[in-house]
Amino acid sequence: MSTTKCALLLRIITTVFLIVHSHPLASFPVRFQPGRTLRYIYNTEITLNEPGSSQKTPAKKDVGFRFSAEVEVTPVWSNNINLLKLLVVGPRIHSVSRPDLSRELKTLPRLPVYFQWEAGQVGQVFAGDDDTVLAINIKKGIISLFQMRTEDGIHSEIDTSGDCQVIYKKLHDGAVITKSKTSCNSMDTVGQYSQVNELLGVNLTSSVDIQFTLSEDVIKSVVANERQRIQLNLDELLASIITVKQTLELKETVSSDPIYADSFDDVIKKLDTERGNRLLKGSLGTFFEPKECTVGCTPVADLLVKYRIQLYPQNTGKTAGAKAFRDLVRAMRHLSKDAIANILNDKQYNDLTLPLIDILSMAQTPSSQAALMEFLNFDESYNIENVERYLLATALSTHPPEQVLRDLLGLFRRSVQNEKLRQSIAQALGAVTNTFFRTKGQEDHKIVAEVQAAFLKQLDECDDSSCLLTVIHSLGNAGLPETLEVLLKRAELSKDSTVSEAALRALRRIDRKLITTVIRDRLKAIFHQKRRGYDTPVRSQALSIILDRDLTLDEVRDIIVESRDPWNTDYDMFIQSRLFDLMRHNEKLREMVKKVLSDPDLANYDVLAPKGKSLAFTSNFSDDPAVAYVMYVENGRSGVLKRSGMDIDVLSSVQKLPLYRFGMFAAGLEGLIGDEVDEEDAETVATAGMSLDMVGVSLRPITFFKGKGELMSAVWNAPSELMSVLQTNFLLQDHSERIHLQNGLIAELDVLGLASLDMSAKLSVSLWNKNSLSLVRNRGAVFLTSALSVSSSSFRTGIESTTNLESFLNFQTDVDFYDELKMCQQMNRPDFYLRRNVTKFETARGFPRTFVSKISRQKHFNAESFPLPDRNSENCRILKP
């Protein structure tokens, strides 16, 4: 027999041996036989749009790309495990918006990848170190279409989408198999972040359905459909959809040559030698492709020139200012520490120091934090405004890195001389701690325990109420569950009512699930004064926590009984106002109140007749989104103000988010207007001030005056024109995520929403006429961007939605205390527009032009005066006939 015939016979015998021994699971219906190459026609399309778009005009049509190619799958070696070679031939890219445009995708090199395949499951993937990330990802998207099971059931699999739960169903006696991914956890999390407040976050819903059609012993066709819907929880109209479709159709089968080797490792070595380069081993998961900046890429120096005027204080609370801050936050996130330091120290930007501090604090990168800590001086008072601005902006962080906590903890442990600065440092540390430990995966981080230990140590060492209040306010911002008992004990035992009140309010951010029956009984003991007497603001804080959970019939009765104290009728009025206001929105509570008031001892004039000026009232600013406001006025026995203010909450089925809280507090004012002073209050110093919360974060209280001397100074120096009291810019939405798609491409989601607020006030007081007029104006603007894109070095497509609005809210109070105290409050806002813009785009290297479409929408809101309690309206008719 000739040498040629012997070699051929040996080759045939070896091939037969490999076929026989390569499939120990003979029952599996798909077999890859060495010596046989399967050629498929492959198409995948990715489109982006708004949900439910009509597609009737070019601006409403989908954007995206379709990729087509021929795919060859060749078994190169088998021995229990198959090693398959995948080669993509003739790849082309096609425009979705302009079907006539297509070109060869030259950035997809004609390089094969290899993958392990055993009984339908893909193991390791081997790609050349000379291949591109994009090419490997696309090839993995094709490989994923060969991963399947033939038995019904739920399984866990790793593929291009991540670690997924998958449901398989067998149809038509196994000729058709369906596969549905129910949930996937991305294995790519570095550099991604989201809002800890769910209401301000993003909701991503996905579905992936794949159908395999088998014929004889091969996969004849595969069809995969994927849909990703991205929606902002706060506004369902801000939503985008990505649709992905893959098809794989068997074209023909041709012969090929297997590789002969003794082991799997030998095969890989042989392939390395043949190729002249090394094969890199990896999983079926896809990897993010590093590329040049695509969002927020204008140089910072150019942006500072462009937005210089918009960054000035007079533009705080306006849309132009909010947009400028948003663009600069994006840009600053790409800069190094040295580049940021150069900007901060550049004299040409001296007039922009405060807005730059805001921007860099919002950037929340290690580089921006390091540059700020070098720039700011916490030991000298001449630049305290810079430091206070940093602490305010940092307190409202959305995803602070650990270094921010470490820096603030270091400052807290230092003996900073300025008392106000010490308070701001402590409260910022508490706020950042809360955001940090609520971030997924950081609940048990050791830095959180260090902060808690530092706060509790300081609390034990405090020897005056000022120190105690600073730490308690900070613990309130932190909301650490382990501090509940410490705070409640302070509230119960402190002889200083301001400390007790602050300690109870500090429970506001602690999970209400921790308010057990035992804790609730202790709160009721404070409200009902079962063990000792408490000042009414302390009792009111306890009542607020009690009312935050469903009441029992006995609790409702006890609260109504508590509201018939003949010595404190104004507080009786406040208790009833709180309960009856809550009852208006709670049918179950309404029925219980009705049942309790069937008792004639309680349902009578002495108990229910109006007895004071205190009030509590809830109404709505808007229904979509649901925004409610709560107004309250709590007076002392003589009818003089103790507390008043307004809370604004955003509501949803999953969360009640405290967006804004403005409050006034006062003590010891009775003697100043000639009223009789209770003996226990005779030594109380006349005090008044303002408290403010932003997104649940309590800021350092502002004291207007303390004592008669400061009062007179405040009266004579009160601004008769609107004067800015607080200016701040902070992030509402801040979300960055990569969505790994079934076809191997990766979508990038970037949501950035910025709020700009300017609070201004004016006050006029006449001690001669015994009246006053105050106006607080809250001017605010929001600029929100949601950008969803799929991009690479050779193509990019996406959809970007922006929403912006600007308005202000006036809160005016007229008070006449000449005879009987009369107060008229009014709240209104002017008309305004909410504007939305949607931009879709599509660009690819080699295409003659970029496709861009824009849609603009706006909604007009009429001017509005908001409803207040009926008794307030009666007073207004008297004061303003």
PDB file of N, CA, C and O in Angstrom, residues 644-690:
ATOM      1  N   SER A 644     -42.984  76.256  63.432  1.00  0.00           N
ATOM      2  CA  SER A 644     -43.811  76.267  62.228  1.00  0.00           C
ATOM      3  C   SER A 644     -42.932  75.878  61.057  1.00  0.00           C
ATOM      4  O   SER A 644     -41.699  75.925  61.137  1.00  0.00           O
ATOM      5  N   GLY A 645     -43.571  75.506  59.979  1.00  0.00           N
ATOM      6  CA  GLY A 645     -42.768  75.158  58.813  1.00  0.00           C
ATOM      7  C   GLY A 645     -43.550  74.384  57.790  1.00  0.00           C
ATOM      8  O   GLY A 645     -44.772  74.255  57.857  1.00  0.00           O
ATOM      9  N   MET A 646     -42.810  73.865  56.837  1.00  0.00           N
ATOM     10  CA  MET A 646     -43.411  73.132  55.741  1.00  0.00           C
ATOM     11  C   MET A 646     -42.479  72.002  55.321  1.00  0.00           C
ATOM     12  O   MET A 646     -41.260  72.181  55.199  1.00  0.00           O
ATOM     13  N   ASP A 647     -43.056  70.822  55.138  1.00  0.00           N
ATOM     14  CA  ASP A 647     -42.337  69.665  54.621  1.00  0.00           C
ATOM     15  C   ASP A 647     -42.867  69.361  53.223  1.00  0.00           C
ATOM     16  O   ASP A 647     -44.086  69.374  53.001  1.00  0.00           O
ATOM     17  N   ILE A 648     -41.946  69.081  52.300  1.00  0.00           N
ATOM     18  CA  ILE A 648     -42.333  68.686  50.943  1.00  0.00           C
ATOM     19  C   ILE A 648     -41.797  67.280  50.703  1.00  0.00           C
ATOM     20  O   ILE A 648     -40.594  67.037  50.824  1.00  0.00           O
ATOM     21  N   ASP A 649     -42.693  66.358  50.374  1.00  0.00           N
ATOM     22  CA  ASP A 649     -42.324  64.956  50.170  1.00  0.00           C
ATOM     23  C   ASP A 649     -42.726  64.507  48.771  1.00  0.00           C
ATOM     24  O   ASP A 649     -43.795  64.885  48.266  1.00  0.00           O
ATOM     25  N   VAL A 650     -41.869  63.682  48.174  1.00  0.00           N
ATOM     26  CA  VAL A 650     -42.211  63.018  46.918  1.00  0.00           C
ATOM     27  C   VAL A 650     -42.654  61.606  47.265  1.00  0.00           C
ATOM     28  O   VAL A 650     -41.970  60.897  48.014  1.00  0.00           O
ATOM     29  N   LEU A 651     -43.790  61.203  46.725  1.00  0.00           N
ATOM     30  CA  LEU A 651     -44.404  59.943  47.135  1.00  0.00           C
ATOM     31  C   LEU A 651     -44.435  58.946  45.985  1.00  0.00           C
ATOM     32  O   LEU A 651     -44.600  59.310  44.824  1.00  0.00           O
ATOM     33  N   SER A 652     -44.268  57.683  46.334  1.00  0.00           N
ATOM     34  CA  SER A 652     -44.449  56.598  45.369  1.00  0.00           C
ATOM     35  C   SER A 652     -44.895  55.370  46.143  1.00  0.00           C
ATOM     36  O   SER A 652     -44.987  55.389  47.373  1.00  0.00           O
ATOM     37  N   SER A 653     -45.140  54.291  45.425  1.00  0.00           N
ATOM     38  CA  SER A 653     -45.581  53.058  46.078  1.00  0.00           C
ATOM     39  C   SER A 653     -44.457  52.417  46.880  1.00  0.00           C
ATOM     40  O   SER A 653     -44.703  51.574  47.732  1.00  0.00           O
ATOM     41  N   VAL A 654     -43.224  52.801  46.609  1.00  0.00           N
ATOM     42  CA  VAL A 654     -42.093  52.152  47.275  1.00  0.00           C
ATOM     43  C   VAL A 654     -41.366  53.054  48.272  1.00  0.00           C
ATOM     44  O   VAL A 654     -40.616  52.566  49.112  1.00  0.00           O
ATOM     45  N   GLN A 655     -41.586  54.355  48.201  1.00  0.00           N
ATOM     46  CA  GLN A 655     -40.795  55.239  49.055  1.00  0.00           C
ATOM     47  C   GLN A 655     -41.482  56.587  49.235  1.00  0.00           C
ATOM     48  O   GLN A 655     -42.154  57.088  48.335  1.00  0.00           O
ATOM     49  N   LYS A 656     -41.308  57.126  50.438  1.00  0.00           N
ATOM     50  CA  LYS A 656     -41.686  58.505  50.709  1.00  0.00           C
ATOM     51  C   LYS A 656     -40.379  59.257  50.913  1.00  0.00           C
ATOM     52  O   LYS A 656     -39.679  59.060  51.897  1.00  0.00           O
ATOM     53  N   LEU A 657     -40.066  60.111  49.960  1.00  0.00           N
ATOM     54  CA  LEU A 657     -38.779  60.791  49.979  1.00  0.00           C
ATOM     55  C   LEU A 657     -38.945  62.218  50.484  1.00  0.00           C
ATOM     56  O   LEU A 657     -39.625  63.033  49.852  1.00  0.00           O
ATOM     57  N   PRO A 658     -38.352  62.546  51.636  1.00  0.00           N
ATOM     58  CA  PRO A 658     -38.401  63.936  52.106  1.00  0.00           C
ATOM     59  C   PRO A 658     -37.486  64.808  51.250  1.00  0.00           C
ATOM     60  O   PRO A 658     -36.258  64.726  51.347  1.00  0.00           O
ATOM     61  N   LEU A 659     -38.091  65.619  50.411  1.00  0.00           N
ATOM     62  CA  LEU A 659     -37.314  66.401  49.459  1.00  0.00           C
ATOM     63  C   LEU A 659     -36.802  67.701  50.068  1.00  0.00           C
ATOM     64  O   LEU A 659     -35.663  68.104  49.854  1.00  0.00           O
ATOM     65  N   TYR A 660     -37.659  68.338  50.877  1.00  0.00           N
ATOM     66  CA  TYR A 660     -37.324  69.678  51.358  1.00  0.00           C
ATOM     67  C   TYR A 660     -38.092  69.916  52.655  1.00  0.00           C
ATOM     68  O   TYR A 660     -39.271  69.571  52.774  1.00  0.00           O
ATOM     69  N   ARG A 661     -37.430  70.500  53.626  1.00  0.00           N
ATOM     70  CA  ARG A 661     -38.099  70.827  54.882  1.00  0.00           C
ATOM     71  C   ARG A 661     -37.585  72.177  55.365  1.00  0.00           C
ATOM     72  O   ARG A 661     -36.383  72.364  55.551  1.00  0.00           O
ATOM     73  N   PHE A 662     -38.527  73.087  55.563  1.00  0.00           N
ATOM     74  CA  PHE A 662     -38.186  74.419  56.038  1.00  0.00           C
ATOM     75  C   PHE A 662     -38.944  74.648  57.334  1.00  0.00           C
ATOM     76  O   PHE A 662     -40.158  74.459  57.405  1.00  0.00           O
ATOM     77  N   GLY A 663     -38.243  75.035  58.389  1.00  0.00           N
ATOM     78  CA  GLY A 663     -38.893  75.214  59.681  1.00  0.00           C
ATOM     79  C   GLY A 663     -38.401  76.442  60.416  1.00  0.00           C
ATOM     80  O   GLY A 663     -37.256  76.875  60.257  1.00  0.00           O
ATOM     81  N   MET A 664     -39.307  77.019  61.212  1.00  0.00           N
ATOM     82  CA  MET A 664     -38.966  78.128  62.100  1.00  0.00           C
ATOM     83  C   MET A 664     -39.147  77.651  63.530  1.00  0.00           C
ATOM     84  O   MET A 664     -40.095  76.918  63.833  1.00  0.00           O
ATOM     85  N   PHE A 665     -38.275  78.065  64.417  1.00  0.00           N
ATOM     86  CA  PHE A 665     -38.422  77.700  65.822  1.00  0.00           C
ATOM     87  C   PHE A 665     -38.232  78.950  66.682  1.00  0.00           C
ATOM     88  O   PHE A 665     -37.519  79.891  66.309  1.00  0.00           O
ATOM     89  N   ALA A 666     -38.888  78.973  67.825  1.00  0.00           N
ATOM     90  CA  ALA A 666     -38.822  80.138  68.711  1.00  0.00           C
ATOM     91  C   ALA A 666     -39.058  79.689  70.145  1.00  0.00           C
ATOM     92  O   ALA A 666     -39.678  78.654  70.411  1.00  0.00           O
ATOM     93  N   ALA A 667     -38.539  80.484  71.079  1.00  0.00           N
ATOM     94  CA  ALA A 667     -38.735  80.220  72.516  1.00  0.00           C
ATOM     95  C   ALA A 667     -38.602  81.530  73.261  1.00  0.00           C
ATOM     96  O   ALA A 667     -37.866  82.440  72.850  1.00  0.00           O
ATOM     97  N   GLY A 668     -39.338  81.654  74.348  1.00  0.00           N
ATOM     98  CA  GLY A 668     -39.208  82.807  75.236  1.00  0.00           C
ATOM     99  C   GLY A 668     -39.696  84.116  74.661  1.00  0.00           C
ATOM    100  O   GLY A 668     -39.244  85.190  75.079  1.00  0.00           O
ATOM    101  N   LEU A 669     -40.633  84.088  73.708  1.00  0.00           N
ATOM    102  CA  LEU A 669     -41.108  85.325  73.083  1.00  0.00           C
ATOM    103  C   LEU A 669     -42.296  85.945  73.812  1.00  0.00           C
ATOM    104  O   LEU A 669     -42.643  87.101  73.547  1.00  0.00           O
ATOM    105  N   GLU A 670     -42.929  85.172  74.724  1.00  0.00           N
ATOM    106  CA  GLU A 670     -44.142  85.673  75.377  1.00  0.00           C
ATOM    107  C   GLU A 670     -43.896  87.000  76.096  1.00  0.00           C
ATOM    108  O   GLU A 670     -44.683  87.947  75.986  1.00  0.00           O
ATOM    109  N   GLY A 671     -42.808  87.077  76.860  1.00  0.00           N
ATOM    110  CA  GLY A 671     -42.528  88.278  77.644  1.00  0.00           C
ATOM    111  C   GLY A 671     -42.282  89.499  76.793  1.00  0.00           C
ATOM    112  O   GLY A 671     -42.552  90.638  77.211  1.00  0.00           O
ATOM    113  N   LEU A 672     -41.804  89.291  75.564  1.00  0.00           N
ATOM    114  CA  LEU A 672     -41.473  90.430  74.701  1.00  0.00           C
ATOM    115  C   LEU A 672     -42.708  91.133  74.175  1.00  0.00           C
ATOM    116  O   LEU A 672     -42.658  92.312  73.828  1.00  0.00           O
ATOM    117  N   ILE A 673     -43.840  90.422  74.135  1.00  0.00           N
ATOM    118  CA  ILE A 673     -45.047  91.049  73.609  1.00  0.00           C
ATOM    119  C   ILE A 673     -46.063  91.296  74.720  1.00  0.00           C
ATOM    120  O   ILE A 673     -47.233  91.554  74.460  1.00  0.00           O
ATOM    121  N   GLY A 674     -45.594  91.198  75.970  1.00  0.00           N
ATOM    122  CA  GLY A 674     -46.436  91.585  77.099  1.00  0.00           C
ATOM    123  C   GLY A 674     -47.355  90.501  77.606  1.00  0.00           C
ATOM    124  O   GLY A 674     -48.217  90.762  78.443  1.00  0.00           O
ATOM    125  N   ASP A 675     -47.208  89.244  77.130  1.00  0.00           N
ATOM    126  CA  ASP A 675     -48.062  88.165  77.617  1.00  0.00           C
ATOM    127  C   ASP A 675     -47.525  87.598  78.922  1.00  0.00           C
ATOM    128  O   ASP A 675     -46.335  87.725  79.247  1.00  0.00           O
ATOM    129  N   GLU A 676     -48.414  86.940  79.641  1.00  0.00           N
ATOM    130  CA  GLU A 676     -48.017  86.309  80.890  1.00  0.00           C
ATOM    131  C   GLU A 676     -47.112  85.126  80.587  1.00  0.00           C
ATOM    132  O   GLU A 676     -47.371  84.346  79.672  1.00  0.00           O
ATOM    133  N   VAL A 677     -46.054  84.991  81.363  1.00  0.00           N
ATOM    134  CA  VAL A 677     -45.073  83.938  81.144  1.00  0.00           C
ATOM    135  C   VAL A 677     -45.222  82.887  82.225  1.00  0.00           C
ATOM    136  O   VAL A 677     -45.313  83.206  83.412  1.00  0.00           O
ATOM    137  N   ASP A 678     -45.250  81.610  81.814  1.00  0.00           N
ATOM    138  CA  ASP A 678     -45.307  80.527  82.790  1.00  0.00           C
ATOM    139  C   ASP A 678     -44.058  80.532  83.644  1.00  0.00           C
ATOM    140  O   ASP A 678     -42.962  80.883  83.186  1.00  0.00           O
ATOM    141  N   GLU A 679     -44.233  80.097  84.892  1.00  0.00           N
ATOM    142  CA  GLU A 679     -43.121  80.137  85.840  1.00  0.00           C
ATOM    143  C   GLU A 679     -41.929  79.324  85.348  1.00  0.00           C
ATOM    144  O   GLU A 679     -40.780  79.747  85.462  1.00  0.00           O
ATOM    145  N   GLU A 680     -42.220  78.138  84.763  1.00  0.00           N
ATOM    146  CA  GLU A 680     -41.105  77.287  84.318  1.00  0.00           C
ATOM    147  C   GLU A 680     -40.389  77.865  83.117  1.00  0.00           C
ATOM    148  O   GLU A 680     -39.267  77.444  82.778  1.00  0.00           O
ATOM    149  N   ASP A 681     -41.017  78.842  82.396  1.00  0.00           N
ATOM    150  CA  ASP A 681     -40.391  79.451  81.212  1.00  0.00           C
ATOM    151  C   ASP A 681     -39.828  80.835  81.489  1.00  0.00           C
ATOM    152  O   ASP A 681     -39.364  81.515  80.562  1.00  0.00           O
ATOM    153  N   ALA A 682     -39.866  81.248  82.754  1.00  0.00           N
ATOM    154  CA  ALA A 682     -39.458  82.616  83.083  1.00  0.00           C
ATOM    155  C   ALA A 682     -38.007  82.885  82.744  1.00  0.00           C
ATOM    156  O   ALA A 682     -37.635  84.015  82.399  1.00  0.00           O
ATOM    157  N   GLU A 683     -37.151  81.857  82.858  1.00  0.00           N
ATOM    158  CA  GLU A 683     -35.723  82.047  82.607  1.00  0.00           C
ATOM    159  C   GLU A 683     -35.318  81.767  81.159  1.00  0.00           C
ATOM    160  O   GLU A 683     -34.149  81.870  80.817  1.00  0.00           O
ATOM    161  N   THR A 684     -36.280  81.384  80.334  1.00  0.00           N
ATOM    162  CA  THR A 684     -35.957  81.049  78.942  1.00  0.00           C
ATOM    163  C   THR A 684     -35.544  82.294  78.174  1.00  0.00           C
ATOM    164  O   THR A 684     -36.243  83.312  78.185  1.00  0.00           O
ATOM    165  N   VAL A 685     -34.400  82.225  77.512  1.00  0.00           N
ATOM    166  CA  VAL A 685     -33.890  83.341  76.721  1.00  0.00           C
ATOM    167  C   VAL A 685     -34.657  83.425  75.402  1.00  0.00           C
ATOM    168  O   VAL A 685     -34.893  82.413  74.739  1.00  0.00           O
ATOM    169  N   ALA A 686     -35.068  84.616  75.031  1.00  0.00           N
ATOM    170  CA  ALA A 686     -35.784  84.808  73.763  1.00  0.00           C
ATOM    171  C   ALA A 686     -34.886  84.388  72.596  1.00  0.00           C
ATOM    172  O   ALA A 686     -33.777  84.905  72.428  1.00  0.00           O
ATOM    173  N   THR A 687     -35.382  83.428  71.818  1.00  0.00           N
ATOM    174  CA  THR A 687     -34.589  82.848  70.734  1.00  0.00           C
ATOM    175  C   THR A 687     -35.488  82.587  69.539  1.00  0.00           C
ATOM    176  O   THR A 687     -36.659  82.237  69.698  1.00  0.00           O
ATOM    177  N   ALA A 688     -34.942  82.738  68.360  1.00  0.00           N
ATOM    178  CA  ALA A 688     -35.657  82.358  67.139  1.00  0.00           C
ATOM    179  C   ALA A 688     -34.632  81.961  66.086  1.00  0.00           C
ATOM    180  O   ALA A 688     -33.496  82.451  66.082  1.00  0.00           O
ATOM    181  N   GLY A 689     -35.037  81.056  65.223  1.00  0.00           N
ATOM    182  CA  GLY A 689     -34.118  80.613  64.184  1.00  0.00           C
ATOM    183  C   GLY A 689     -34.825  79.803  63.118  1.00  0.00           C
ATOM    184  O   GLY A 689     -36.057  79.685  63.095  1.00  0.00           O
ATOM    185  N   MET A 690     -34.029  79.244  62.224  1.00  0.00           N
ATOM    186  CA  MET A 690     -34.546  78.511  61.070  1.00  0.00           C
ATOM    187  C   MET A 690     -33.784  77.212  60.911  1.00  0.00           C
ATOM    188  O   MET A 690     -32.568  77.147  61.130  1.00  0.00           O
TER     189      MET A 690
END
